[in-house]
Coordinates of C-alpha atoms in Angstrom, one line a residue:
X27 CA 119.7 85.0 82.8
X28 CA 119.2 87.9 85.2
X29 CA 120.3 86.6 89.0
X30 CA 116.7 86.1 90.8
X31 CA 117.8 89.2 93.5
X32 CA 118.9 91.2 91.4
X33 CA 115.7 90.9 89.6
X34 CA 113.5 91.3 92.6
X35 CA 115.5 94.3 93.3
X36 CA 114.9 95.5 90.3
X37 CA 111.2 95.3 90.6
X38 CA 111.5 96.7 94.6
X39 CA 113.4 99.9 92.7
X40 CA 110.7 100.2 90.3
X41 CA 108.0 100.0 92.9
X42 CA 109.6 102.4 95.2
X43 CA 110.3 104.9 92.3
X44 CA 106.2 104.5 91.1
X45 CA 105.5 105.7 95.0
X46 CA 107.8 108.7 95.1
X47 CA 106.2 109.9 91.4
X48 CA 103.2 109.4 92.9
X49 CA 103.5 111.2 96.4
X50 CA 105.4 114.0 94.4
X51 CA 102.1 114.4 92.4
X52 CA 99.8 113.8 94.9
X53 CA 98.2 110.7 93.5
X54 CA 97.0 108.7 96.2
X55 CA 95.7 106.1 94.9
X56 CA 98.5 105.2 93.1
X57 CA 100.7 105.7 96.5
X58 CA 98.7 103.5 98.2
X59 CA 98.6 100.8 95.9
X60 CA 102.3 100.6 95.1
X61 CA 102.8 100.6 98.8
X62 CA 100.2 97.2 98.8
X63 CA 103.1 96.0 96.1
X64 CA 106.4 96.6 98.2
X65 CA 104.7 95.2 101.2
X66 CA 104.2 92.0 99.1
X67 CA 107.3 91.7 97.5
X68 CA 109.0 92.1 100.6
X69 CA 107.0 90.2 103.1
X70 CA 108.6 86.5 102.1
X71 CA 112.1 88.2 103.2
X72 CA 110.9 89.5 106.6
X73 CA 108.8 87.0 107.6
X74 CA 108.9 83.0 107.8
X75 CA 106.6 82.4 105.7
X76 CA 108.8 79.4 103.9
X77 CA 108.7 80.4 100.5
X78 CA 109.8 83.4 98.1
X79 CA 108.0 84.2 94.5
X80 CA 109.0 82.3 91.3
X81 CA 110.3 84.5 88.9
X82 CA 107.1 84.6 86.7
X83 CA 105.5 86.6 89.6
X84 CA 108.1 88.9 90.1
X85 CA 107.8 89.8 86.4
X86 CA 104.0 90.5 86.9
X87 CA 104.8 92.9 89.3
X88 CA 107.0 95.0 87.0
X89 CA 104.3 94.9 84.6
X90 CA 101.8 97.7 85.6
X91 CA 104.5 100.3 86.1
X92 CA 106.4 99.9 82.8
X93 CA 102.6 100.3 80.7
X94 CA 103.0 103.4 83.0
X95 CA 105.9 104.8 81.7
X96 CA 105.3 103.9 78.2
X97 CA 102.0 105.3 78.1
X98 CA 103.7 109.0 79.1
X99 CA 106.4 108.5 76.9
X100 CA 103.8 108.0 73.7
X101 CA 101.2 110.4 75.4
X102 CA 104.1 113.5 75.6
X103 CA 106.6 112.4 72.9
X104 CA 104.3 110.4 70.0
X105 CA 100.8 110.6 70.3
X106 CA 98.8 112.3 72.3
X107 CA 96.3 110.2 74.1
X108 CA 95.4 112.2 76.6
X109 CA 94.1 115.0 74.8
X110 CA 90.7 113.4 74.1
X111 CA 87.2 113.0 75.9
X112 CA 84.8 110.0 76.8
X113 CA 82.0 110.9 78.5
X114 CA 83.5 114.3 79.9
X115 CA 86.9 112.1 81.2
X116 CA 90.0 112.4 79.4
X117 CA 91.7 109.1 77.9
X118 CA 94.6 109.4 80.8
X119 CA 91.6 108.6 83.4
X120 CA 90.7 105.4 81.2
X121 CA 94.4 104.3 80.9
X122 CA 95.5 105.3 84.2
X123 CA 92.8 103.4 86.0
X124 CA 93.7 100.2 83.8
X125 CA 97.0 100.3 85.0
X126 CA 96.0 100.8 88.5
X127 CA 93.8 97.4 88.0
X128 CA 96.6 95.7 87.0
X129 CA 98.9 96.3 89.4
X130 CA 96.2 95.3 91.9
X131 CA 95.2 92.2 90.2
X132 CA 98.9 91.0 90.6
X133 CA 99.0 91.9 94.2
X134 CA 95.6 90.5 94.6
X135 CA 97.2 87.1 93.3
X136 CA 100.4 87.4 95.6
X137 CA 98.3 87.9 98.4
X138 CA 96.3 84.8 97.0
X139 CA 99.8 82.8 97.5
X140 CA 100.3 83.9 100.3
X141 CA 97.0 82.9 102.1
X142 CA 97.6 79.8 100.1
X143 CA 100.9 79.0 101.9
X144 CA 101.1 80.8 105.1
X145 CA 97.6 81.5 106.6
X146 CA 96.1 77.7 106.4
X147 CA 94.1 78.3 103.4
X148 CA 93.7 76.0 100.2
X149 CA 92.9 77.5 96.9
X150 CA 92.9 76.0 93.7
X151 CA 94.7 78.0 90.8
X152 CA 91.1 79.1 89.4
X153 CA 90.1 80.5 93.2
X154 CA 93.5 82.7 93.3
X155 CA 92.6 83.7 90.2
X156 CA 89.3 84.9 91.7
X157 CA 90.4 86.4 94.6
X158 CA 92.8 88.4 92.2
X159 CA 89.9 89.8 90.3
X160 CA 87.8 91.1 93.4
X161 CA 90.8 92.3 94.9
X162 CA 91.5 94.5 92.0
X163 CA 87.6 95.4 91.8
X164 CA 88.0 95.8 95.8
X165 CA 90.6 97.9 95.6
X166 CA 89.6 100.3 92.6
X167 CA 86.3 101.4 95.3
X168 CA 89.0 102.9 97.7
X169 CA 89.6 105.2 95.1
X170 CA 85.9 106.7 94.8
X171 CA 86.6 108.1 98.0
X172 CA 90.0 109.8 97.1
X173 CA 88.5 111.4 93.8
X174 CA 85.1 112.4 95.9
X175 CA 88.0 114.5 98.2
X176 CA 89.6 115.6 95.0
X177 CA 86.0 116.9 93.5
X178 CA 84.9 118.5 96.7
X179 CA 88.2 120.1 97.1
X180 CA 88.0 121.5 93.2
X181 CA 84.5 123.1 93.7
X182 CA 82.9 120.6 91.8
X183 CA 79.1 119.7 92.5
X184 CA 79.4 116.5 95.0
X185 CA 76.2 116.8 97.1
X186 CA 72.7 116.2 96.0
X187 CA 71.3 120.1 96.7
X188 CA 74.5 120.9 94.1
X189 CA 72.6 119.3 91.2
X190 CA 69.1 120.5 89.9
X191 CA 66.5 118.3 87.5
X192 CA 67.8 118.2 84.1
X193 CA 71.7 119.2 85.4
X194 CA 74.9 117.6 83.6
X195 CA 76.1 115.3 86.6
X196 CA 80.4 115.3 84.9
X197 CA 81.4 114.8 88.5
X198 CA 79.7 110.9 88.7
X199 CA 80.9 110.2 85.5
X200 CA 84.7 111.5 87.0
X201 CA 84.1 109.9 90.1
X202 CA 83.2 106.2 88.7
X203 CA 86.1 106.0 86.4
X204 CA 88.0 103.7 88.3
X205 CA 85.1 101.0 89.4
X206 CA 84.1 101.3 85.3
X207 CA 87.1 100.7 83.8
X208 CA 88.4 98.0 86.8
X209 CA 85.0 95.6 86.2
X210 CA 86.3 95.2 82.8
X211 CA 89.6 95.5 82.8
X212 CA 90.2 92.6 86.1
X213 CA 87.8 90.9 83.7
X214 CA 89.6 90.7 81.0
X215 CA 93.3 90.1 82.8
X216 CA 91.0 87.2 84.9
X217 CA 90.4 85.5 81.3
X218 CA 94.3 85.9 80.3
X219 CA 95.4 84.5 84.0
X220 CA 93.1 81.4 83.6
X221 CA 94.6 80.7 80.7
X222 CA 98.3 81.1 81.9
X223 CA 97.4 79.2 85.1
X224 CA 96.2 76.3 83.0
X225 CA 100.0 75.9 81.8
X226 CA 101.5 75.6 85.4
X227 CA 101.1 74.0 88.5
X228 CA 100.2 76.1 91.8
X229 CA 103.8 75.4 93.0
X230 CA 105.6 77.0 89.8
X231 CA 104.5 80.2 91.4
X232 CA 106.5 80.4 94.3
X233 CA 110.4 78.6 95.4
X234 CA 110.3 77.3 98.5
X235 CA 113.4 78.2 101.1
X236 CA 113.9 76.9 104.5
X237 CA 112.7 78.5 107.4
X238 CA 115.3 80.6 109.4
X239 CA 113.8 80.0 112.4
X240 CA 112.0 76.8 113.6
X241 CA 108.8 76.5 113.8
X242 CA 107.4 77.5 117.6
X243 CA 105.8 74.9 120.1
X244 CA 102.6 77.2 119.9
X245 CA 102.2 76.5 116.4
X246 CA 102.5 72.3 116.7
X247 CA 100.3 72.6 119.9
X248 CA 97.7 74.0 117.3
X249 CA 98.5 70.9 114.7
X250 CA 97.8 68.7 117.3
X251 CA 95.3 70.0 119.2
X252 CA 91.8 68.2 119.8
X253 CA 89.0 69.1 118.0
X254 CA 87.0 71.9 120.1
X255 CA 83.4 70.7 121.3
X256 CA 80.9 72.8 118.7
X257 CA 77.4 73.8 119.9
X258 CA 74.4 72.0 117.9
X259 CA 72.7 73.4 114.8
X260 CA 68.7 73.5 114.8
X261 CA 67.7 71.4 112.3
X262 CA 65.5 73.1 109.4
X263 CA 62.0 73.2 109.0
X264 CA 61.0 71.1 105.7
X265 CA 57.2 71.8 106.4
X266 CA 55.4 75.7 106.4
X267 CA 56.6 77.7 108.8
X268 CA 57.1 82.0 109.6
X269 CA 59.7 82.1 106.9
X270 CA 57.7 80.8 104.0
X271 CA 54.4 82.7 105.6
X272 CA 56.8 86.0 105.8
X273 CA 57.2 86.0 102.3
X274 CA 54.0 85.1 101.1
X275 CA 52.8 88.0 102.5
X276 CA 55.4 90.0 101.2
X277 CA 54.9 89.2 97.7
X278 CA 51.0 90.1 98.0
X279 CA 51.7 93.5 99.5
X280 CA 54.0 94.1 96.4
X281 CA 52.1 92.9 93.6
X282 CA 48.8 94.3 95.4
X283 CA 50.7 97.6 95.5
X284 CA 51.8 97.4 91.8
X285 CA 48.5 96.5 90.4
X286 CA 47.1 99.5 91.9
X287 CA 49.7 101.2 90.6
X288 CA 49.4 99.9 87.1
X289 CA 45.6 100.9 87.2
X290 CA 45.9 104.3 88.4
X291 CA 48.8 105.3 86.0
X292 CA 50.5 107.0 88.5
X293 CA 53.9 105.1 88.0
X294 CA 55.9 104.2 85.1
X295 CA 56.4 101.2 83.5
X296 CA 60.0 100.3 85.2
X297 CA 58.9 100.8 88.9
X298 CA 55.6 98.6 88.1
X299 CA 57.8 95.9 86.7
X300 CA 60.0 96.3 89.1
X301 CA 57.4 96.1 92.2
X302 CA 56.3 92.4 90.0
X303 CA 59.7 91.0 89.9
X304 CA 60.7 91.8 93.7
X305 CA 57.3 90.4 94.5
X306 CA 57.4 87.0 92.6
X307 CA 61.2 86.9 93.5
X308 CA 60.0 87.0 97.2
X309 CA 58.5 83.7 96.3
X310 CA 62.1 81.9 95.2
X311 CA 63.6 81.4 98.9
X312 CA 60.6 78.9 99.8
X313 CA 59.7 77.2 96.2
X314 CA 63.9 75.9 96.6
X315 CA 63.1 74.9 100.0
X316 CA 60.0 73.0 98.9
X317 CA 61.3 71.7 95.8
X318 CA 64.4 70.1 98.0
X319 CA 66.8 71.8 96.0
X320 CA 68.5 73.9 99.4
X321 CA 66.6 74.8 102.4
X322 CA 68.3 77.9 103.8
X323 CA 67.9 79.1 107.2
X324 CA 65.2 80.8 108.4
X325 CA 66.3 84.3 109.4
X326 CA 67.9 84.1 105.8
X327 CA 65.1 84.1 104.4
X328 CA 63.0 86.3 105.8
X329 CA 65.8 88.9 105.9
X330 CA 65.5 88.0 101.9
X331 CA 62.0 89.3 101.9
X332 CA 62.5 91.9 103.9
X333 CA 65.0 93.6 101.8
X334 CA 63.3 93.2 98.7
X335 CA 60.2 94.2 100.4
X336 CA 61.7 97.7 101.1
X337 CA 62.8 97.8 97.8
X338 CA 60.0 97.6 96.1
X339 CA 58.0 99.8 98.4
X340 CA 61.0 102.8 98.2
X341 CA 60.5 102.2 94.1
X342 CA 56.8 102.1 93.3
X343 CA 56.0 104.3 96.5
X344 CA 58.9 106.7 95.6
X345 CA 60.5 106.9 99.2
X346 CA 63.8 106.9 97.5
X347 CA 62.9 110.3 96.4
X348 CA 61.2 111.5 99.8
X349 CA 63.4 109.6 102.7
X350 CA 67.0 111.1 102.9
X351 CA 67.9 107.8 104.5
X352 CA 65.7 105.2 102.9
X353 CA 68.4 104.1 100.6
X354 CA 71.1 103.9 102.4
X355 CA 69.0 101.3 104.9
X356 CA 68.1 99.3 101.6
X357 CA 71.3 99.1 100.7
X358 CA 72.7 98.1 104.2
X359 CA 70.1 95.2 104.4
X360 CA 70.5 94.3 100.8
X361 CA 74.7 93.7 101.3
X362 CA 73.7 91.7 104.4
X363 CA 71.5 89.5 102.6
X364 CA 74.2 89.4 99.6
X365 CA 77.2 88.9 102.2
X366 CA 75.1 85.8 104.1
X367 CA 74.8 84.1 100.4
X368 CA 78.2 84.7 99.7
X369 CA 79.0 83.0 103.1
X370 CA 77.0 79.9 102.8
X371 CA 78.1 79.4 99.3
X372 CA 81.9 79.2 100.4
X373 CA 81.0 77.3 103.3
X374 CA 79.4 74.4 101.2
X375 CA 82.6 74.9 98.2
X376 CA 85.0 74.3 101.7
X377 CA 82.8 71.5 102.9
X378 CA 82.1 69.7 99.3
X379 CA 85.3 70.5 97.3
X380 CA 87.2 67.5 98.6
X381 CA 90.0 69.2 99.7
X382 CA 91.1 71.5 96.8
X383 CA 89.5 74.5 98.5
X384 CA 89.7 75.4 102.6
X385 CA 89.2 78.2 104.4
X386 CA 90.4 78.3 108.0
X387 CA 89.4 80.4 110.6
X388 CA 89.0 84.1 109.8
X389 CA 90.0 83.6 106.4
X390 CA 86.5 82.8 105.0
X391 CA 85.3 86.2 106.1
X392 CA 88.7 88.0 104.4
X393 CA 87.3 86.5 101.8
X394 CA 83.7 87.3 101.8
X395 CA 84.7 91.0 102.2
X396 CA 86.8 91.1 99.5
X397 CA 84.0 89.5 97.1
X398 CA 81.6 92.0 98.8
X399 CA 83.7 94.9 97.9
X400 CA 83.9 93.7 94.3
X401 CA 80.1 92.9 94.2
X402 CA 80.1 97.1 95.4
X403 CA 81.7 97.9 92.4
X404 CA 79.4 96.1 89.9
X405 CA 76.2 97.3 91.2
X406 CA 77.7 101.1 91.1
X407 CA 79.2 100.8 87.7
X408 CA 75.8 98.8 86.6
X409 CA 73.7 102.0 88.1
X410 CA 76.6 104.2 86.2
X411 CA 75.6 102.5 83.0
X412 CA 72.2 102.5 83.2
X413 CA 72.5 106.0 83.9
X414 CA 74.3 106.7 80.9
X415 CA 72.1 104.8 78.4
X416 CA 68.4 105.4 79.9
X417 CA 68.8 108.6 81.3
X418 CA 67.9 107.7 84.9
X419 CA 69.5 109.3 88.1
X420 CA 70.2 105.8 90.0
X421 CA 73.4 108.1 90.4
X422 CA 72.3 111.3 92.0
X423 CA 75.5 112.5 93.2
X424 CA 78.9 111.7 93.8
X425 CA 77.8 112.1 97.4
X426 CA 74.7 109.4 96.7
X427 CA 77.5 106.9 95.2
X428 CA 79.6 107.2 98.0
X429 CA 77.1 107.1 100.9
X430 CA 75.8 103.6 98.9
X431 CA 79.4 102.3 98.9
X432 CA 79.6 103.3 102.7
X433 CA 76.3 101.4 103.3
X434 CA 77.5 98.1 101.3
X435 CA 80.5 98.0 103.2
X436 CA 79.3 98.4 106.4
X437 CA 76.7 95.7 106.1
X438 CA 79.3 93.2 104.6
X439 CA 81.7 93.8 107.5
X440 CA 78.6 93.4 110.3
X441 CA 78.4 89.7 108.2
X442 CA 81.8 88.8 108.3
X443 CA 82.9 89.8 112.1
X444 CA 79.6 88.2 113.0
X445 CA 79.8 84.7 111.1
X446 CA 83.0 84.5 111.9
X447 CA 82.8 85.0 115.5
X448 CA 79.9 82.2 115.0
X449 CA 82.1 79.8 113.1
X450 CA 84.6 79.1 115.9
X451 CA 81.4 77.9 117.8
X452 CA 79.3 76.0 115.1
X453 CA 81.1 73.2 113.3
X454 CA 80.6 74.4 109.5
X455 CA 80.2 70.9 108.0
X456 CA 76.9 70.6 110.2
X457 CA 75.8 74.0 109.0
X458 CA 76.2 73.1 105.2
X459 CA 74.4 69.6 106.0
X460 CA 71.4 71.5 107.3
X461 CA 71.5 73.3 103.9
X462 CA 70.0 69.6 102.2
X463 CA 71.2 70.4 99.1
X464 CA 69.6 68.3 96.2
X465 CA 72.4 65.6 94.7
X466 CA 72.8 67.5 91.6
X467 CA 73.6 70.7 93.0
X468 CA 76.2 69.0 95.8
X469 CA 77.6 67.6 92.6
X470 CA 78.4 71.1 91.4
X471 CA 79.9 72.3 93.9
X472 CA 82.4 69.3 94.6
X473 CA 83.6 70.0 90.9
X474 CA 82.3 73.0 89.4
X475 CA 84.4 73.2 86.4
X476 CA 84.0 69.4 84.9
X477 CA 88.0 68.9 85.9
X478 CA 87.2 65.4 87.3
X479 CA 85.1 64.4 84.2
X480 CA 88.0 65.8 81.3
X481 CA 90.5 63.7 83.4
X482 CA 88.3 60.3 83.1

């Protein structure tokens, strides 16, 4: 059996020689996420973190770099793969952004053990799984931007003036290569994980070692520290309020504005459904709050209605097509609205999970980010597909793309610095209380995958 350092070395050496390939050929993304690797795989021997990876991890992280090398090695000396098209990108693209996903997935998971063991964070095996996943999808939008730098530096049409109605947009297929083929790839090495994770306990994944220095005084001062003094939450408003008269009035304005539209002819038969489902959706927020299965706050709702107000209106008023700007403000308000359901929802799994899942401190907005960034990449490769099979332009431009990445990621980060600047002065189990979530849905949530009911 190999000696654990020499194996880890072995992996370190590997790492280290995917870099240098990759800075050689200019490949940033590649650069940057081996670097995420070696930072990994060497942060349990630097720090006191108290444990090291099992060897089962250390293998994972040799993985993505050897499918590397033996996908050159068929591509120059058996086969080659790289010689064909799909959708104006060669086969290389496909299989070098697959790799890329897997080597992020891993570090996504090693990160997972590591917030897991050092940062005061419980997850169960399912949720590092999940946090692998996004990470990979998180990780695979950082590459949009270096492929729009490559593109713009190439010559190739970026902007929206570059393309003209009826114009082969190559460059957004190029440019989306990496979100595409991460959403299914994470996907699919999410399904084999699960099943691998099934086999093993959470503690088969890392050794522990004993700390070489003791733990400071600062650090059991915070153990034993007394529980800070939280401000009090305003309860919720069961009866009619602004929020439920806010969206009322929303939905009206919508489906007023798509029957008209429907009678004159004007619009097609997409942005008039579309204006009917944004304005009956308007309606969901306060028939949950009335039917006592969750009563969300009130500035959540409303800022529901308001984005899928301005929705509708850019679609069956065409303001997306007349207002430079007017989607990159729906998309801000939309990834705030998306970012505060993502926050409650981890709030009530910390608060009703009985234990098997906390987040501490800031590590609930890491978190929300990162599934932010993931949630990014589905709704641009979902555009990119319907693109591709309707003949739309959701997808104007690589420019368009990048702008609506900018915009989601901005309004996720407003969320997270925000909420969890209003965390350290709100106690979160009085927040989720507030929520009065119906029985059956608080049942959920404290065991989502029927583990407690296989075991009895």
């Amino acid at each position: 059996m190999i000696q654990f350092k020499t194996l880890v070395r072995a992996s370190l050496a590997i790492s280290v020689a995917m870099a240098a390939v990759a800075l050689l050929m200019r490949d940033w993304m590649w650069f940057v996420v081996v670097l995420l690797s070696i930072l990994l795989l060497l942060l349990p021997y630097y720090k006191d973190v108290g444990y090291y990876y099992s060897r089962n991890v250390i293998w994972m992280s040799m993985l993505a770099p050897a499918l590397v090398v033996v996908y050159y090695l068929v591509d120059h000396l058996v086969y080659p793969v790289g010689s064909h098209i799909f959708l104006d990108v060669s086969y290389t693209e496909y299989f070098n952004a697959a790799f890329q996903a897997l080597e992020c997935f891993v570090s996504g998971f090693m990160l997972a053990l590591l917030m897991d063991r050092s940062f005061g964070m419980t997850l169960t095996r399912r949720w590092m799984v999940l946090f692998a996943m996004m990470i990979s999808l998180a990780v695979s939008v950082l590459d949009l931007f270096f492929m729009f730098g490559s593109l713009y530096a190439d010559g190739a049409p970026v902007f929206n003036g570059d393309f003209q109605h009826g114009d082969e947009r190559y460059s957004n297929r190029i440019l989306i290569v990496s979100p595409f083929v991460a959403t299914f790839a994470s996907a699919v090495y999410a399904i084999i994980m699960t099943k691998y994770v099934k086999r093993h306990d959470k503690s088969e994944f890392t050794q522990s070692v004993e700390l070489r220095r003791p733990v400071s005084e600062c650090r059991v001062r915070e153990m034993s520290a007394v529980a800070p003094e939280y401000k009090p939450i305003k309860p919720p408003n069961d009866g009619w309020g602004l929020d439920d008269a806010m969206c009322i009035i929303a939905c009206l304005i919508i489906l007023g504005m798509s029957v008209v539209s429907l009678g004159s002819g004007f619009k097609m038969s997409y942005e008039v459904n579309t204006g009917i489902f944004c304005g009956l959706f308007c309606l969901v927020p306060i028939a949950l709050k009335h039917a006592h299965v969750i009563t969300l706050p009130k500035t959540f709702i409303m800022a529901i209605a308001l984005a899928i107000f301005l929705h509708a209106y850019g679609v069956l008023l065409l303001k997306y097509d007349v207002l430079i700007y007017y989607d990159t403000i729906t998309h801000t308000i939309s990834s705030v609205v998306v970012s505060l359901c993502v926050y409650y929802t981890l709030m009530c799994y910390h608060a009703y999970s009985q234990g098997k899942v906390n987040f501490s401190g800031w590590t609930m907005s890491i978190f929300v980010a990162v599934i932010m960034m993931g949630f990014s990449a589905y709704w641009e490769v979902f555009e990119f597909i319907v693109d591709i099979t309707t003949g739309t332009n959701m997808q104007y431009s690589p420019f368009d793309t990048l702008r609506d990445m900018l915009a989601n990621t901005f309004g996720s980060l407003c969320v997270s610095i925000a909420l969890g600047f209003y965390l350290k002065d709100h106690d979160l189990s009085a927040i989720v209380k507030s929520f009065q979530l119906h029985p059956k849905l608080m049942a959920f949530i404290q065991d989502p995958f029927g583990e407690n009911k296989s075991k009895s």
